Coordinates of C-alpha atoms in Angstrom, one line a residue:
M1344 CA 7.9 -70.3 19.1
E1345 CA 11.2 -71.6 17.2
D1346 CA 8.9 -73.7 14.8
T1347 CA 6.7 -70.6 14.1
R1348 CA 9.8 -68.5 13.4
D1349 CA 11.3 -71.2 11.1
L1350 CA 8.1 -71.5 9.2
A1351 CA 7.8 -67.8 8.8
E1352 CA 11.4 -67.7 7.3
R1353 CA 10.6 -70.3 5.0
T1354 CA 7.3 -68.7 3.8
P1355 CA 7.8 -66.2 0.7
R1356 CA 7.3 -62.7 1.9
S1357 CA 4.4 -62.2 -0.7
E1358 CA 2.4 -64.9 1.1
R1359 CA 3.2 -63.6 4.5
K1360 CA 1.7 -60.3 3.7
R1361 CA -1.9 -59.5 3.2
R1362 CA -3.2 -56.4 1.4
D1363 CA -6.3 -54.7 2.2
S1364 CA -8.3 -51.6 1.0
F1365 CA -5.6 -49.4 2.9
G1366 CA -3.2 -50.4 0.5
M1367 CA -0.9 -51.6 3.3
F1368 CA 0.5 -55.0 4.2
D1369 CA -1.0 -56.7 7.3
G1370 CA 0.2 -59.8 9.1
Y1371 CA 3.8 -58.8 10.1
D1372 CA 5.3 -61.8 11.7
S1373 CA 6.2 -61.4 15.6
C1374 CA 8.3 -63.0 18.0
S1375 CA 6.0 -62.4 20.9
E1376 CA 2.5 -61.7 21.3
E1377 CA 2.8 -60.8 24.8
S1378 CA 2.8 -57.0 25.8
T1379 CA 5.8 -55.8 27.5
S1380 CA 4.5 -52.5 28.6
S1381 CA 3.6 -51.8 32.0
S1382 CA 0.5 -49.8 33.1
S1383 CA 0.4 -47.3 35.8
S1384 CA -2.2 -45.6 38.0
E1385 CA -3.4 -42.4 36.7
D1386 CA -4.8 -41.0 39.9
S1387 CA -1.3 -39.7 40.8
E1388 CA 1.2 -37.6 39.2
D1389 CA 4.0 -39.9 39.4
E1390 CA 3.9 -43.1 37.3
V1391 CA 5.4 -46.5 37.7
V1392 CA 8.9 -46.5 35.9
P1393 CA 9.0 -49.3 33.3
S1394 CA 11.4 -52.0 33.8
I1395 CA 14.7 -51.7 31.8
P1396 CA 16.9 -54.4 30.8
A1397 CA 20.3 -54.3 32.8
T1398 CA 22.1 -54.6 29.5
L1399 CA 21.1 -51.1 28.4
P1400 CA 23.1 -48.0 29.8
I1401 CA 21.1 -45.4 31.6
I1402 CA 22.2 -41.8 31.2
K1403 CA 20.8 -38.4 32.2
N1404 CA 20.4 -35.4 30.2
N1405 CA 18.5 -32.1 31.0
G1406 CA 16.7 -33.6 34.1
Q1407 CA 15.5 -36.8 32.0
V1408 CA 16.7 -40.4 32.3
Y1409 CA 17.3 -41.9 28.8
T1410 CA 18.5 -45.4 27.7
Y1411 CA 20.4 -45.7 24.4
P1412 CA 21.1 -49.2 22.7
D1413 CA 24.5 -48.1 21.4
G1414 CA 25.4 -46.6 24.8
K1415 CA 27.8 -43.8 23.3
A1416 CA 29.7 -41.8 25.7
G1417 CA 30.8 -38.3 25.8
M1418 CA 29.5 -34.9 26.8
A1419 CA 28.7 -31.7 24.8
T1420 CA 27.8 -28.1 25.2
C1421 CA 25.0 -26.5 23.3
E1422 CA 26.3 -23.3 21.4
M1423 CA 23.0 -21.7 21.9
C1424 CA 21.9 -21.9 25.5
G1425 CA 25.2 -23.3 27.0
M1426 CA 23.6 -26.5 28.5
V1427 CA 25.8 -29.3 29.0
G1428 CA 24.6 -32.8 28.5
V1429 CA 25.0 -36.3 26.9
R1430 CA 26.5 -35.8 23.3
D1431 CA 24.4 -38.8 21.9
A1432 CA 21.2 -36.9 23.0
F1433 CA 22.2 -33.8 21.3
Y1434 CA 20.5 -32.5 17.9
S1435 CA 22.2 -32.7 14.6
K1436 CA 25.1 -34.7 13.2
T1437 CA 27.4 -32.1 14.6
K1438 CA 26.0 -32.1 18.0
R1439 CA 26.1 -28.4 18.4
F1440 CA 22.7 -27.9 19.9
C1441 CA 20.8 -29.6 22.6
S1442 CA 17.4 -29.3 20.7
V1443 CA 15.6 -28.3 17.6
S1444 CA 14.6 -25.0 19.5
C1445 CA 18.2 -24.1 20.0
S1446 CA 19.3 -24.9 16.4
R1447 CA 16.2 -22.8 15.0
S1448 CA 16.9 -20.0 17.5
Y1449 CA 20.5 -19.9 16.4
S1450 CA 19.6 -19.8 12.6
S1451 CA 17.2 -17.1 13.3
N1452 CA 19.7 -15.0 14.9
S1453 CA 18.1 -15.4 18.4
K1454 CA 21.5 -16.0 20.1
K1455 CA 21.7 -12.5 21.3
A1456 CA 18.5 -12.6 23.1
S1457 CA 19.4 -16.0 24.6
I1458 CA 22.7 -14.5 25.8
L1459 CA 20.8 -11.6 27.4
A1460 CA 18.3 -13.9 29.2
R1461 CA 21.3 -15.8 30.8
L1462 CA 22.8 -12.6 31.7
Q1463 CA 19.7 -11.3 33.5
V1464 CA 20.6 -13.2 36.4
N1465 CA 23.4 -10.9 36.9
A1466 CA 21.6 -7.7 36.3
P1467 CA 20.1 -7.1 39.8
C1468 CA 23.4 -7.8 41.4
L1469 CA 25.5 -5.3 39.4
R1470 CA 28.4 -7.6 39.7
P1471 CA 31.1 -7.5 37.1
V1472 CA 32.1 -10.7 35.2
P1473 CA 35.7 -11.9 35.2
S1474 CA 37.6 -10.7 32.0
K1475 CA 38.9 -14.2 31.4
S1476 CA 35.5 -15.9 31.5
T1477 CA 35.1 -18.4 28.8
E1478 CA 31.4 -18.7 28.9
P1479 CA 30.0 -17.9 25.4
G1480 CA 28.3 -14.5 25.3
Q1481 CA 29.1 -13.4 28.9
I1482 CA 29.7 -9.5 29.3
K1483 CA 32.8 -8.3 30.9
S1484 CA 31.4 -5.3 33.0
C1485 CA 28.1 -4.0 34.2
A1486 CA 28.3 -1.0 32.1
T1487 CA 28.4 -3.3 28.9
L1488 CA 25.7 -5.4 30.4
F1489 CA 23.4 -2.3 30.4
T1490 CA 24.4 -1.4 27.0
Y1491 CA 23.5 -4.9 25.8
T1492 CA 20.1 -4.9 27.7
A1493 CA 19.1 -1.8 25.9
T1494 CA 20.3 -2.8 22.6
L1495 CA 18.7 -6.3 22.8
H1496 CA 15.3 -5.2 24.2
C1497 CA 13.8 -5.3 20.8
F1498 CA 14.9 -8.9 20.4
L1499 CA 13.1 -10.1 23.6
F1500 CA 10.2 -7.9 23.1
P1501 CA 9.6 -7.5 19.3
P1502 CA 7.1 -4.9 18.4
V1503 CA 3.7 -6.2 17.2
V1504 CA 3.5 -6.0 13.5
P1505 CA 0.0 -5.8 12.0
A1506 CA -1.3 -8.6 9.8
E1507 CA -1.5 -6.2 7.0
S1508 CA 2.3 -5.4 6.8
F1509 CA 2.6 -8.5 4.6
E1510 CA 1.0 -8.2 1.2
W1511 CA -0.4 -11.7 0.1
G1512 CA -1.6 -10.5 -3.0
R1513 CA 1.7 -9.3 -4.3
Y1514 CA 3.3 -12.3 -2.9
I1515 CA 1.2 -14.8 -4.8
C1516 CA 1.4 -12.7 -7.9
S1517 CA 5.4 -12.5 -7.9
N1518 CA 5.7 -16.2 -7.3
N1519 CA 2.8 -17.1 -9.8
T1520 CA 1.2 -19.4 -7.2
V1521 CA -2.4 -20.2 -5.8
G1522 CA -4.0 -20.1 -2.4
A1523 CA -5.9 -22.9 -1.1
P1524 CA -9.7 -22.5 -1.4
V1525 CA -11.6 -21.6 1.8
S1526 CA -13.7 -24.6 1.3
C1527 CA -10.5 -26.7 2.2
F1528 CA -10.9 -25.4 5.9
K1529 CA -14.0 -26.6 7.3
H1530 CA -13.0 -25.3 10.7
A1531 CA -12.4 -21.7 9.3
P1532 CA -14.9 -19.0 9.2
M1533 CA -17.0 -19.5 5.9
G1534 CA -15.4 -22.8 5.4
L1535 CA -18.9 -24.5 5.0
C1536 CA -20.6 -21.8 3.0
W1537 CA -17.9 -20.6 0.5
G1538 CA -19.4 -22.5 -2.5
D1539 CA -20.9 -19.6 -4.0
V1540 CA -17.8 -17.6 -4.2
E1541 CA -15.9 -18.0 -7.5
E1542 CA -13.9 -16.3 -10.0
G1543 CA -16.0 -14.1 -12.5
I1544 CA -18.6 -13.0 -10.1
R1545 CA -19.4 -9.5 -9.7
I1546 CA -19.4 -7.5 -6.3
E1547 CA -19.8 -3.9 -5.2
V1548 CA -16.7 -2.4 -3.4
L1549 CA -15.3 0.9 -2.5
N1550 CA -14.0 2.9 -5.4
S1551 CA -10.5 4.1 -4.5
D1552 CA -9.9 5.8 -7.9
T1553 CA -11.9 8.9 -7.2
N1554 CA -11.2 12.6 -6.2
L1555 CA -14.5 12.7 -4.2
S1556 CA -14.3 13.0 -0.3
T1557 CA -17.1 10.8 0.6
K1558 CA -17.3 7.0 0.2
V1559 CA -18.4 5.8 -3.4
Y1560 CA -18.7 2.4 -4.6
W1561 CA -18.2 0.7 -8.0
I1562 CA -18.7 -2.7 -9.5
A1563 CA -15.6 -5.2 -9.8
E1564 CA -15.0 -8.5 -11.0
I1565 CA -13.2 -11.3 -9.4
I1566 CA -10.1 -12.1 -11.4
K1567 CA -8.5 -14.6 -9.2
L1568 CA -9.1 -16.1 -5.7
A1569 CA -6.6 -16.9 -3.0
G1570 CA -8.3 -18.1 0.1
F1571 CA -10.2 -15.1 1.5
K1572 CA -8.2 -12.6 -0.8
A1573 CA -9.5 -11.8 -4.3
L1574 CA -7.8 -10.0 -7.1
L1575 CA -10.5 -7.4 -8.4
R1576 CA -10.8 -5.3 -11.4
Y1577 CA -13.2 -2.6 -11.8
E1578 CA -15.8 -2.9 -14.4
G1579 CA -14.8 -0.8 -17.5
F1580 CA -11.2 -1.5 -17.6
D1581 CA -11.8 -4.7 -19.7
N1582 CA -8.3 -6.2 -20.3
D1583 CA -6.3 -3.4 -18.6
S1584 CA -4.9 -4.7 -15.4
S1585 CA -3.1 -1.5 -14.3
K1586 CA -5.7 -0.7 -11.5
D1587 CA -6.2 -4.3 -10.3
F1588 CA -6.0 -4.7 -6.7
W1589 CA -6.3 -7.2 -3.8
C1590 CA -9.2 -7.3 -1.4
N1591 CA -10.3 -9.5 1.5
L1592 CA -13.9 -10.5 0.6
C1593 CA -15.0 -10.8 4.2
I1594 CA -14.5 -7.2 5.1
P1595 CA -17.8 -5.1 5.6
E1596 CA -17.1 -2.9 2.6
V1597 CA -17.7 -5.9 0.2
H1598 CA -21.3 -6.4 -0.9
Q1599 CA -23.5 -8.1 -3.5
V1600 CA -24.6 -6.2 -6.7
G1601 CA -27.8 -4.2 -5.8
W1602 CA -26.6 -3.4 -2.3
C1603 CA -25.9 0.2 -3.1
A1604 CA -29.2 0.7 -4.9
S1605 CA -31.0 -0.7 -1.9
N1606 CA -29.0 1.3 0.7
G1607 CA -28.8 4.5 -1.2
K1608 CA -25.2 4.6 -1.8
P1609 CA -23.6 6.1 -4.8
L1610 CA -22.1 4.0 -7.7
V1611 CA -19.3 6.1 -9.4
P1612 CA -17.2 4.9 -12.1
P1613 CA -13.3 5.3 -11.4
K1614 CA -12.0 8.7 -12.7
S1615 CA -9.4 6.8 -14.8
I1616 CA -12.2 5.5 -17.2
Q1617 CA -14.9 8.0 -16.9
H1618 CA -14.5 9.2 -20.4
K1619 CA -14.9 5.8 -22.0
Y1620 CA -18.8 5.7 -21.9
S1621 CA -21.3 8.5 -22.0
N1622 CA -24.1 6.3 -20.6
W1623 CA -22.6 4.0 -17.8
K1624 CA -26.0 2.7 -16.7
V1625 CA -26.4 0.9 -20.2
F1626 CA -23.0 -0.3 -20.0
L1627 CA -23.6 -1.9 -16.5
V1628 CA -27.0 -3.4 -17.7
K1629 CA -25.2 -5.1 -20.5
R1630 CA -22.2 -6.2 -18.5
L1631 CA -24.2 -7.7 -15.4
T1632 CA -26.9 -9.4 -17.4
G1633 CA -26.5 -13.0 -16.7
A1634 CA -23.5 -12.3 -14.3
K1635 CA -23.2 -13.9 -10.8
T1636 CA -22.8 -12.0 -7.5
L1637 CA -22.5 -12.9 -3.9
P1638 CA -25.5 -14.3 -2.0
P1639 CA -27.6 -11.6 -0.3
D1640 CA -26.9 -12.9 3.2
F1641 CA -23.1 -13.2 2.7
N1642 CA -22.1 -10.4 5.1
D1643 CA -24.5 -11.8 7.7
K1644 CA -23.0 -15.2 7.4
V1645 CA -19.3 -13.8 7.8
H1646 CA -20.7 -12.0 11.0
E1647 CA -22.2 -15.4 12.3
N1648 CA -19.1 -17.3 11.4
M1649 CA -16.8 -15.0 13.6
Q1650 CA -18.9 -15.7 16.6
F1651 CA -17.2 -18.3 18.9
P1652 CA -18.6 -20.4 21.8
F1653 CA -15.7 -20.2 24.1
K1654 CA -15.6 -17.3 26.5
K1655 CA -12.9 -15.8 28.7
F1656 CA -12.2 -17.5 32.1
M1657 CA -13.8 -20.8 30.9
R1658 CA -11.6 -23.6 32.4
V1659 CA -10.3 -26.4 30.3
E1660 CA -8.0 -29.3 30.5
V1661 CA -4.9 -28.9 27.9
V1662 CA -1.8 -30.8 27.3
D1663 CA 1.2 -29.7 29.5
K1664 CA 3.5 -28.2 27.1
N1665 CA 6.4 -29.0 29.4
Y1666 CA 5.5 -32.6 29.8
L1667 CA 3.4 -34.0 27.0
C1668 CA 2.4 -37.2 28.9
R1669 CA -0.1 -35.2 31.3
T1670 CA -2.7 -32.4 31.1
R1671 CA -3.3 -29.5 33.3
V1672 CA -6.0 -27.1 33.9
A1673 CA -6.0 -23.7 32.0
L1674 CA -8.2 -20.6 31.6
V1675 CA -9.3 -19.2 28.4
E1676 CA -7.7 -15.7 28.3
Q1677 CA -8.1 -14.7 24.7
I1678 CA -10.1 -15.8 21.5
I1679 CA -9.0 -14.8 18.0
G1680 CA -10.7 -16.3 15.1
G1681 CA -11.4 -19.6 17.0
R1682 CA -7.9 -19.8 18.4
L1683 CA -7.6 -19.8 22.2
R1684 CA -4.8 -18.3 24.3
L1685 CA -4.9 -20.6 27.3
V1686 CA -3.1 -19.6 30.6
Y1687 CA -2.4 -22.3 32.8
E1688 CA -4.2 -22.1 36.1
E1689 CA -1.2 -22.0 38.5
S1690 CA 0.5 -19.3 36.3
Q1691 CA 1.1 -16.2 38.6
D1692 CA 1.6 -13.6 36.1
G1693 CA -0.3 -15.1 33.0
S1694 CA 2.9 -15.6 31.0
D1695 CA 2.8 -19.4 31.3
D1696 CA 0.4 -19.8 28.3
F1697 CA -0.3 -22.2 25.4
W1698 CA -2.1 -21.4 22.0
C1699 CA -4.4 -23.9 20.2
H1700 CA -7.6 -24.0 18.2
M1701 CA -10.7 -24.6 19.9
Y1702 CA -11.3 -27.9 17.8
S1703 CA -7.6 -29.0 18.6
P1704 CA -7.3 -32.6 19.9
L1705 CA -5.0 -31.2 22.8
I1706 CA -7.9 -29.6 24.7
H1707 CA -10.7 -31.2 26.4
N1708 CA -13.4 -30.6 29.1
I1709 CA -12.7 -30.7 32.7
G1710 CA -12.5 -34.2 34.0
W1711 CA -11.5 -35.9 30.8
S1712 CA -8.2 -37.0 32.0
R1713 CA -9.6 -39.0 34.9
S1714 CA -12.4 -40.4 32.7
I1715 CA -10.0 -42.1 30.3
G1716 CA -7.2 -42.6 32.7
H1717 CA -4.9 -40.1 31.4
R1718 CA -2.0 -38.6 33.5
F1719 CA -3.1 -35.3 35.0
K1720 CA -1.3 -32.5 37.0
R1721 CA -3.4 -31.3 40.0
S1722 CA -3.6 -27.7 40.4
D1723 CA -2.8 -26.0 43.9
I1724 CA -5.4 -23.2 43.2
T1725 CA -8.3 -23.5 45.4
K1726 CA -10.2 -20.3 45.1
K1727 CA -11.6 -19.5 41.6
I1728 CA -11.6 -16.0 40.2
D1729 CA -15.0 -14.3 39.4
G1730 CA -16.3 -15.5 36.2
Q1731 CA -14.6 -18.9 36.1
V1732 CA -16.8 -21.7 34.7
D1733 CA -15.9 -25.1 33.3
A1734 CA -16.4 -25.1 29.4
P1735 CA -19.3 -27.4 28.6
A1736 CA -18.3 -30.8 27.2
Q1737 CA -20.3 -30.1 23.9
L1738 CA -17.9 -27.3 22.8
F1739 CA -15.0 -29.8 22.3
H1740 CA -14.0 -31.7 19.2
K1741 CA -15.8 -35.0 19.4
V1742 CA -13.7 -38.2 18.4
K1743 CA -15.1 -41.2 16.6
E1744 CA -16.5 -44.0 18.9
V1745 CA -14.6 -47.2 18.8
D1746 CA -15.2 -50.8 20.2
Q1747 CA -12.5 -51.6 22.4
C1748 CA -14.0 -54.9 23.5
R1749 CA -13.1 -56.7 20.3
D1750 CA -9.8 -56.3 18.4
W1751 CA -8.1 -53.2 19.3
F1752 CA -4.5 -52.0 20.0
K1753 CA -2.7 -53.5 22.8
D1754 CA 0.3 -52.5 24.9
G1755 CA 3.5 -53.0 23.1
M1756 CA 2.3 -53.0 19.5
K1757 CA 4.6 -51.2 17.0
L1758 CA 3.4 -48.6 14.4
E1759 CA 4.7 -45.4 12.8
A1760 CA 3.7 -42.0 14.3
I1761 CA 4.3 -38.4 13.7
D1762 CA 6.6 -37.3 16.4
P1763 CA 4.9 -34.3 18.2
L1764 CA 8.4 -33.0 19.2
N1765 CA 9.7 -32.9 15.7
L1766 CA 6.8 -32.8 13.3
S1767 CA 9.0 -33.1 10.0
A1768 CA 9.6 -36.9 11.2
I1769 CA 7.5 -40.0 11.1
C1770 CA 9.1 -42.4 13.8
V1771 CA 9.1 -45.9 14.9
A1772 CA 6.8 -45.9 17.7
T1773 CA 5.1 -48.2 20.2
V1774 CA 1.8 -48.3 22.0
R1775 CA 2.7 -47.8 25.6
K1776 CA -0.7 -47.7 27.3
V1777 CA -4.3 -48.3 26.1
L1778 CA -6.6 -45.7 27.7
A1779 CA -10.4 -45.6 27.7
D1780 CA -12.5 -44.2 24.8
G1781 CA -10.1 -45.3 22.2
Y1782 CA -7.1 -43.2 23.4
L1783 CA -3.4 -44.5 23.2
M1784 CA -0.3 -43.4 24.9
I1785 CA 2.5 -43.5 22.4
G1786 CA 6.2 -43.6 22.9
I1787 CA 9.0 -43.0 20.2
D1788 CA 11.3 -46.1 20.0
G1789 CA 14.9 -45.4 21.2
S1790 CA 14.2 -42.0 22.6
E1791 CA 11.9 -42.5 25.5
A1792 CA 12.4 -41.2 29.0
V1793 CA 12.3 -44.0 31.6
D1794 CA 9.5 -42.5 33.5
G1795 CA 7.4 -42.1 30.4
S1796 CA 7.2 -38.3 30.8
D1797 CA 7.6 -37.9 27.0
W1798 CA 4.7 -40.4 25.9
F1799 CA 2.1 -38.6 24.1
C1800 CA -1.7 -39.2 23.6
Y1801 CA -3.2 -40.1 20.2
H1802 CA -6.6 -41.1 19.5
G1803 CA -6.9 -44.7 17.8
T1804 CA -8.5 -43.0 14.9
S1805 CA -6.0 -40.3 14.8
P1806 CA -4.5 -39.4 11.3
S1807 CA -1.1 -38.9 13.0
I1808 CA -0.6 -42.8 13.5
F1809 CA 0.1 -45.1 10.7
P1810 CA 0.6 -48.9 10.4
A1811 CA 4.1 -50.3 10.0
G1812 CA 5.1 -50.0 6.3
F1813 CA 3.2 -46.9 5.6
C1814 CA 6.4 -44.9 5.0
E1815 CA 8.0 -47.5 3.0
I1816 CA 5.0 -47.9 0.7
N1817 CA 4.5 -44.1 0.2
N1818 CA 8.2 -43.3 -0.2
I1819 CA 8.4 -41.3 3.0
E1820 CA 11.8 -41.4 5.1
L1821 CA 10.9 -43.4 8.2
T1822 CA 13.1 -42.3 11.3
P1823 CA 14.4 -45.3 12.9
P1824 CA 15.0 -45.7 16.7
R1825 CA 17.9 -43.6 17.9
G1826 CA 20.9 -45.9 18.0
Y1827 CA 19.5 -48.7 15.6
T1828 CA 22.4 -49.7 13.6
K1829 CA 20.9 -52.1 11.0
L1830 CA 20.2 -49.6 8.3
P1831 CA 18.4 -49.3 6.1
F1832 CA 15.5 -50.1 8.6
K1833 CA 13.5 -53.3 7.8
W1834 CA 10.3 -53.7 9.8
F1835 CA 10.3 -57.5 9.7
D1836 CA 14.0 -57.6 11.2
Y1837 CA 13.0 -55.1 13.8
L1838 CA 9.9 -56.9 14.8
R1839 CA 11.7 -60.1 15.2
E1840 CA 14.6 -58.6 17.2
S1841 CA 12.4 -56.8 19.5
C1842 CA 10.0 -59.8 19.9
S1843 CA 7.1 -57.6 19.2
I1844 CA 4.2 -57.4 16.8
A1845 CA 2.9 -54.6 14.6
A1846 CA -0.7 -53.2 15.2
P1847 CA -2.9 -54.6 12.6
V1848 CA -3.7 -52.4 9.7
R1849 CA -7.4 -52.6 10.0
L1850 CA -7.3 -50.7 13.2
F1851 CA -6.1 -47.4 11.5
N1852 CA -8.1 -44.5 9.9
K1853 CA -8.6 -45.2 6.4
D1854 CA -10.8 -42.4 5.3
V1855 CA -9.4 -40.1 2.6
P1856 CA -11.8 -37.1 2.4
N1857 CA -12.0 -34.9 -0.7
H1858 CA -10.1 -32.2 0.9
G1859 CA -9.3 -30.1 -2.2
F1860 CA -5.7 -29.5 -1.5
R1861 CA -3.1 -29.5 -4.3
Q1862 CA 0.6 -29.3 -4.3
G1863 CA 2.1 -25.9 -4.2
M1864 CA -1.0 -24.1 -2.8
K1865 CA -0.3 -21.3 -0.3
L1866 CA -1.9 -21.1 3.2
E1867 CA -1.4 -19.7 6.5
A1868 CA -0.2 -22.4 9.1
V1869 CA 0.6 -22.6 12.8
D1870 CA 4.1 -23.4 13.6
L1871 CA 3.2 -26.2 16.0
M1872 CA 6.7 -26.1 17.6
E1873 CA 5.9 -22.5 18.6
P1874 CA 2.1 -22.5 18.6
R1875 CA 1.4 -18.8 19.0
L1876 CA 2.9 -18.2 15.5
V1877 CA 0.9 -18.4 12.2
C1878 CA 3.3 -18.3 9.3
V1879 CA 3.1 -18.0 5.5
A1880 CA 3.4 -21.6 4.3
T1881 CA 3.1 -23.9 1.2
V1882 CA 1.8 -27.4 0.8
T1883 CA 4.7 -29.2 -0.7
R1884 CA 3.5 -32.9 -0.6
I1885 CA 0.1 -34.8 -0.3
V1886 CA 0.1 -38.5 0.6
H1887 CA -3.8 -39.4 0.8
R1888 CA -4.9 -37.1 3.7
L1889 CA -1.4 -36.2 5.0
L1890 CA 0.0 -32.8 4.0
R1891 CA 3.6 -31.9 4.1
I1892 CA 3.7 -28.0 5.1
H1893 CA 6.7 -25.9 4.4
F1894 CA 7.2 -22.6 6.2
D1895 CA 8.3 -20.3 3.4
G1896 CA 11.8 -18.9 3.8
W1897 CA 12.8 -21.7 6.1
E1898 CA 14.8 -24.7 5.6
D1899 CA 12.9 -28.2 4.9
E1900 CA 13.8 -29.6 8.3
Y1901 CA 11.4 -27.3 9.8
D1902 CA 8.5 -28.7 7.7
Q1903 CA 5.5 -30.3 9.4
W1904 CA 3.4 -33.4 8.6
V1905 CA -0.2 -32.6 9.3
D1906 CA -3.7 -33.9 8.5
C1907 CA -5.7 -32.3 5.9
E1908 CA -8.4 -31.5 8.4
S1909 CA -6.0 -30.1 11.0
P1910 CA -7.4 -26.9 12.8
D1911 CA -4.1 -25.3 12.6
L1912 CA -4.3 -24.6 9.0
Y1913 CA -6.0 -21.5 7.6
P1914 CA -6.8 -19.8 4.3
V1915 CA -4.9 -17.0 2.8
G1916 CA -6.2 -13.8 4.6
W1917 CA -7.4 -15.5 7.8
C1918 CA -5.0 -13.5 9.9
Q1919 CA -6.2 -10.2 8.4
L1920 CA -9.8 -11.2 8.7
T1921 CA -9.3 -12.1 12.5
G1922 CA -6.8 -9.7 13.4
Y1923 CA -4.1 -12.3 14.3
Q1924 CA -0.4 -11.6 13.6
L1925 CA 0.9 -13.2 10.6
Q1926 CA 4.5 -14.2 10.4
P1927 CA 5.9 -13.2 6.8
P1928 CA 8.4 -15.6 5.0
A1929 CA 12.0 -15.5 6.4
S1930 CA 14.4 -13.6 4.5
Q1931 CA 17.2 -15.7 2.9
S1932 CA 19.7 -13.0 3.8
N1933 CA 18.6 -13.0 7.5
R1934 CA 19.0 -16.9 7.8
D1935 CA 22.4 -16.7 6.3
M1936 CA 23.7 -13.9 8.0
P1937 CA 23.8 -14.4 11.8
Q1938 CA 24.7 -10.7 12.3
S1939 CA 21.8 -9.5 10.8
V1940 CA 18.3 -9.2 12.5
P1941 CA 15.1 -10.3 10.8
K1942 CA 12.1 -8.2 11.4
Q1943 CA 10.2 -11.2 12.8
K1944 CA 11.9 -14.2 14.5
K1945 CA 10.4 -17.6 14.2
K1946 CA 11.7 -19.7 16.9
A1947 CA 10.6 -23.3 17.8
Q1948 CA 9.9 -24.0 21.4
Q1949 CA 11.3 -27.4 22.6
Y1950 CA 9.1 -28.8 25.3
K1951 CA 11.2 -28.9 28.3
G1952 CA 12.5 -32.2 29.6
Q1953 CA 12.0 -33.8 26.3
K1954 CA 14.0 -35.8 23.9
K1955 CA 16.1 -34.2 21.1
T1956 CA 15.3 -35.8 17.9
E1957 CA 18.0 -36.1 15.1
V1958 CA 16.0 -35.3 12.1
D1959 CA 18.8 -34.3 9.7
E1960 CA 20.2 -37.9 9.4
F1961 CA 16.9 -39.0 7.8
T1962 CA 16.2 -36.4 5.0
F1963 CA 12.7 -36.2 3.4
S1964 CA 12.8 -37.7 -0.1
Q1965 CA 10.3 -36.9 -2.7
G1966 CA 8.4 -40.1 -3.9
T1967 CA 6.2 -41.2 -6.6
S1968 CA 3.3 -41.9 -4.6
D1969 CA 2.1 -38.6 -3.8
Q1970 CA -1.8 -38.5 -4.2
E1971 CA -2.7 -35.5 -6.2
S1972 CA -6.2 -36.8 -6.5
N1973 CA -8.5 -36.4 -3.3
G1974 CA -10.9 -39.3 -3.8
S1975 CA -11.2 -42.1 -1.3
G1976 CA -9.7 -44.6 -3.8
S1977 CA -7.2 -47.2 -2.6
Y1978 CA -3.8 -46.4 -1.3
Y1979 CA -0.8 -46.8 -3.4
I1980 CA 0.1 -50.6 -3.3
K1981 CA 3.9 -51.6 -3.5
Q1982 CA 4.3 -54.4 -5.9
E1983 CA 6.3 -57.2 -4.8
P1984 CA 9.5 -58.2 -6.8

């Protein structure tokens, strides 16, 4: 081994790296080819605890056991929830909060709601709190407690705001931006049949510029498209934009030209321009000759695309939001636009739920966990409710078949992975266990629980895992292991020190679809740290098939790296079309002034019992390797000096 290491050190770096079509470098030297990960039985809920060197300190925080190479001591108290824990495991440089959730809750002014949640324990007893209490947020008397409860009810149970309360059209026009085309979202309604819709086509829509009491229609031209939304101008206004209006093209009142004639509906010109022409029929014939319109079956396709195969009370296996390393049985409770509200089977009141899209990689058919060897939490429920049925396996998203008999991932291999607990970070990670059907259990280096409860499952072809060196080549800030002091982080040094090998580049997904996204495009995106929320968002960076999603009005630390084909991205107007609630951009004043109350609070949920990732020490940096073209050309290749 020493001879091999000396030879590697004497060999120039340019000769030790091999480029391939992925644009990455393969052949990282290793100090050991043996896997150090231990496997465990998946038939029980408890797993074998991996062995830990005696030299590493073991500390406990929030019910989990962690090891940290630097062994920093000291305790801290979270300013948001009041939890006491190990300072080194707390979030941010200042160690003020125990998690990303608490930090975001504090910045979005949810502190009062958290205080009330902690005080609710005292409410039934009606016991006064000692006046000299030093606990932040405690109330000194029961009378004050009742006042607080009444005042803060709106924080804990905010009123439902209709999706139409946010005006996408005005927002796009005021910011001079564009919406991502519907064709970018293959999983969304009409995503596969939007090609005939473009600027310049004519449609028949309701005429709102009239004094008539009955519904009348007029022809309008699409001036601008933004997702499902279109900026329309009635025929006859020419270059006058004073009456332009935004409309969702998938609503029932939008039709192809000729629909009114076929259905006996009146075409009436707007009252503002009725005087312009004495013969409107001649005008329309001239204007519409050679013009395009919607396909005649457009409305039928919209209706067909709004039908979803999942039904209420279907049983599925879904990731346990409290412990990412395992799955649980859940029931489909609600379906909105292909998004499922899943209630865990053991939930007594139905409040223990989880939102995801029906094509999400987080849900599977019953029996999936056992078939691949994934950890699974058994349910104590023995009696099924009426209507319960296991969701058919063909309804779930299919992954690419792989051959694990030949070259494949092995336990202990190093790679880079998007941290599911902090989606703004790509971290140094390790393959902890190889499962069947191409699935892998991944752990974030330096921040793992001893019992593996924060490992997470990615398929080997997942676009969320990358070969060692991907971030360096594409000028993305790589988050090194917590406590690793040799910065800037160098993969060769780390592999040598950890006696490990990097997963070969050839094993990773190299496909780059022609997705159509461009930097600056607007869309509606799920906040995956609080997956019930769909928010106004922007594509701020594109690296091949990887998109950096920014939530408008929020700091960059809440950004998310997602795949271009993620089912958690939707076109502008999707919420209005499906009836889902859209979270508008956060107000700058609301974020900067803790005493003010935003109309909509956007709070990330930290999965219980998981690590707290320190993202602000490794800020995102804009690089020159952003791929604005969407072809399947070679990746950016870093030139050797």
